């Protein structure tokens, strides 16, 4: 099962639910892509693939600059994981792969 695809995602943040579209483009054990949502567009940096688990970083600029550390596991078309936002802690991440 490939992790490739476009996922409709929700991050449960202190500022409420942040919806977005996560694009995952794997290349062996790495991947590239982006997360486009209510806080703008963030490119994925250092994306890695291990089985059905993906890990990556994103540089957020709005509402404040910070690096987000993200990890998610993909089971069928369901994505679950977390976004670690430094001092704000880990925020739950969920999503569904689009057909």
CSV table of C-alpha atoms in Angstrom, one decimal:
chain,number,residue,atom,x,y,z
A,1,UNK,CA,0.0,0.0,0.0
A,2,UNK,CA,1.5,3.3,-1.1
A,3,UNK,CA,1.3,6.4,1.1
A,4,UNK,CA,1.0,8.5,-2.0
A,5,UNK,CA,-2.0,10.7,-2.3
A,6,UNK,CA,-3.9,13.8,-1.4
A,7,UNK,CA,-5.5,13.8,2.1
A,8,UNK,CA,-8.1,16.1,3.5
A,9,UNK,CA,-6.8,16.8,7.0
A,10,UNK,CA,-7.8,18.3,10.3
A,11,UNK,CA,-5.4,19.5,13.0
A,12,UNK,CA,-7.0,20.0,16.4
A,13,UNK,CA,-5.1,23.2,17.5
A,14,UNK,CA,-5.5,25.6,20.4
A,15,UNK,CA,-7.0,28.0,17.8
A,16,UNK,CA,-9.7,25.5,16.8
A,17,UNK,CA,-9.8,22.9,14.0
A,18,UNK,CA,-7.4,23.7,11.1
A,19,UNK,CA,-8.4,22.1,7.9
A,20,UNK,CA,-6.1,21.5,5.0
A,21,UNK,CA,-5.0,19.4,2.1
A,22,UNK,CA,-1.9,17.3,2.5
A,23,UNK,CA,-0.1,16.1,-0.6
A,24,UNK,CA,2.3,13.2,-0.3
A,25,UNK,CA,4.6,12.4,-3.2
A,26,UNK,CA,6.9,9.4,-2.2
A,27,UNK,CA,10.3,8.7,-3.7
A,28,UNK,CA,11.7,5.5,-2.2
A,29,UNK,CA,12.0,6.1,1.6
A,30,UNK,CA,11.6,9.9,1.3
A,31,UNK,CA,8.7,12.1,0.2
A,32,UNK,CA,7.9,15.7,-0.8
A,33,UNK,CA,4.7,17.6,-0.9
A,34,UNK,CA,2.8,20.4,0.9
A,35,UNK,CA,0.0,21.2,3.3
A,36,UNK,CA,-2.3,23.9,2.1
A,37,UNK,CA,-4.9,25.2,4.5
A,38,UNK,CA,-6.4,28.0,6.5
A,39,UNK,CA,-2.9,29.2,7.6
A,40,UNK,CA,-1.5,29.3,4.0
A,41,UNK,CA,0.7,26.9,2.2
A,42,UNK,CA,3.7,25.0,3.8
A,43,UNK,CA,6.2,22.9,1.9
A,44,UNK,CA,7.2,19.6,3.5
A,45,UNK,CA,10.9,19.3,4.4
A,46,UNK,CA,12.8,16.2,5.3
A,47,UNK,CA,9.9,13.9,4.6
A,48,UNK,CA,10.6,10.2,5.3
A,49,UNK,CA,8.6,7.0,4.7
A,50,UNK,CA,8.9,4.0,7.0
A,51,UNK,CA,6.3,1.3,6.0
A,52,UNK,CA,3.0,3.1,6.4
A,53,UNK,CA,4.4,5.8,8.7
A,54,UNK,CA,5.4,9.2,7.3
A,55,UNK,CA,7.4,11.9,9.2
A,56,UNK,CA,8.1,15.4,8.1
A,57,UNK,CA,8.8,19.1,9.2
A,58,UNK,CA,7.0,22.2,8.0
A,59,UNK,CA,7.9,25.8,8.6
A,60,UNK,CA,4.8,27.8,9.7
A,61,UNK,CA,4.8,31.6,9.4
A,62,UNK,CA,1.3,32.5,10.4
A,63,UNK,CA,0.3,33.3,13.1
A,64,UNK,CA,4.0,33.0,14.3
A,65,UNK,CA,7.1,31.5,12.8
A,66,UNK,CA,7.9,28.0,14.1
A,67,UNK,CA,8.9,24.6,12.9
A,68,UNK,CA,6.3,21.9,13.1
A,69,UNK,CA,7.4,18.3,13.6
A,70,UNK,CA,4.8,15.9,12.2
A,71,UNK,CA,4.2,12.2,12.1
A,72,UNK,CA,1.3,10.2,10.7
A,73,UNK,CA,0.4,6.6,10.1
A,74,UNK,CA,-1.7,5.7,7.0
A,75,UNK,CA,-4.1,2.7,7.3
A,76,UNK,CA,-6.0,2.2,4.1
A,77,UNK,CA,-7.3,5.7,3.3
A,78,UNK,CA,-7.2,6.9,6.9
A,79,UNK,CA,-4.4,9.1,8.2
A,80,UNK,CA,-3.8,9.6,12.0
A,81,UNK,CA,-0.9,11.3,13.7
A,82,UNK,CA,0.3,14.4,15.4
A,83,UNK,CA,1.8,17.8,14.8
A,84,UNK,CA,4.3,18.9,17.4
A,85,UNK,CA,4.3,22.7,17.7
A,86,UNK,CA,7.1,23.4,20.1
A,87,UNK,CA,5.9,25.1,23.3
A,88,UNK,CA,2.3,24.4,22.2
A,89,UNK,CA,2.8,20.7,22.4
A,90,UNK,CA,1.4,17.9,20.2
A,91,UNK,CA,-1.8,18.4,18.4
A,92,UNK,CA,-3.9,15.5,16.9
A,93,UNK,CA,-3.8,15.2,13.1
A,94,UNK,CA,-6.4,13.2,11.2
A,95,UNK,CA,-7.3,12.8,7.5
A,96,UNK,CA,-8.8,10.9,4.7
A,97,UNK,CA,-7.3,10.1,1.3
A,98,UNK,CA,-9.2,11.5,-1.6
A,99,UNK,CA,-10.2,9.1,-4.4
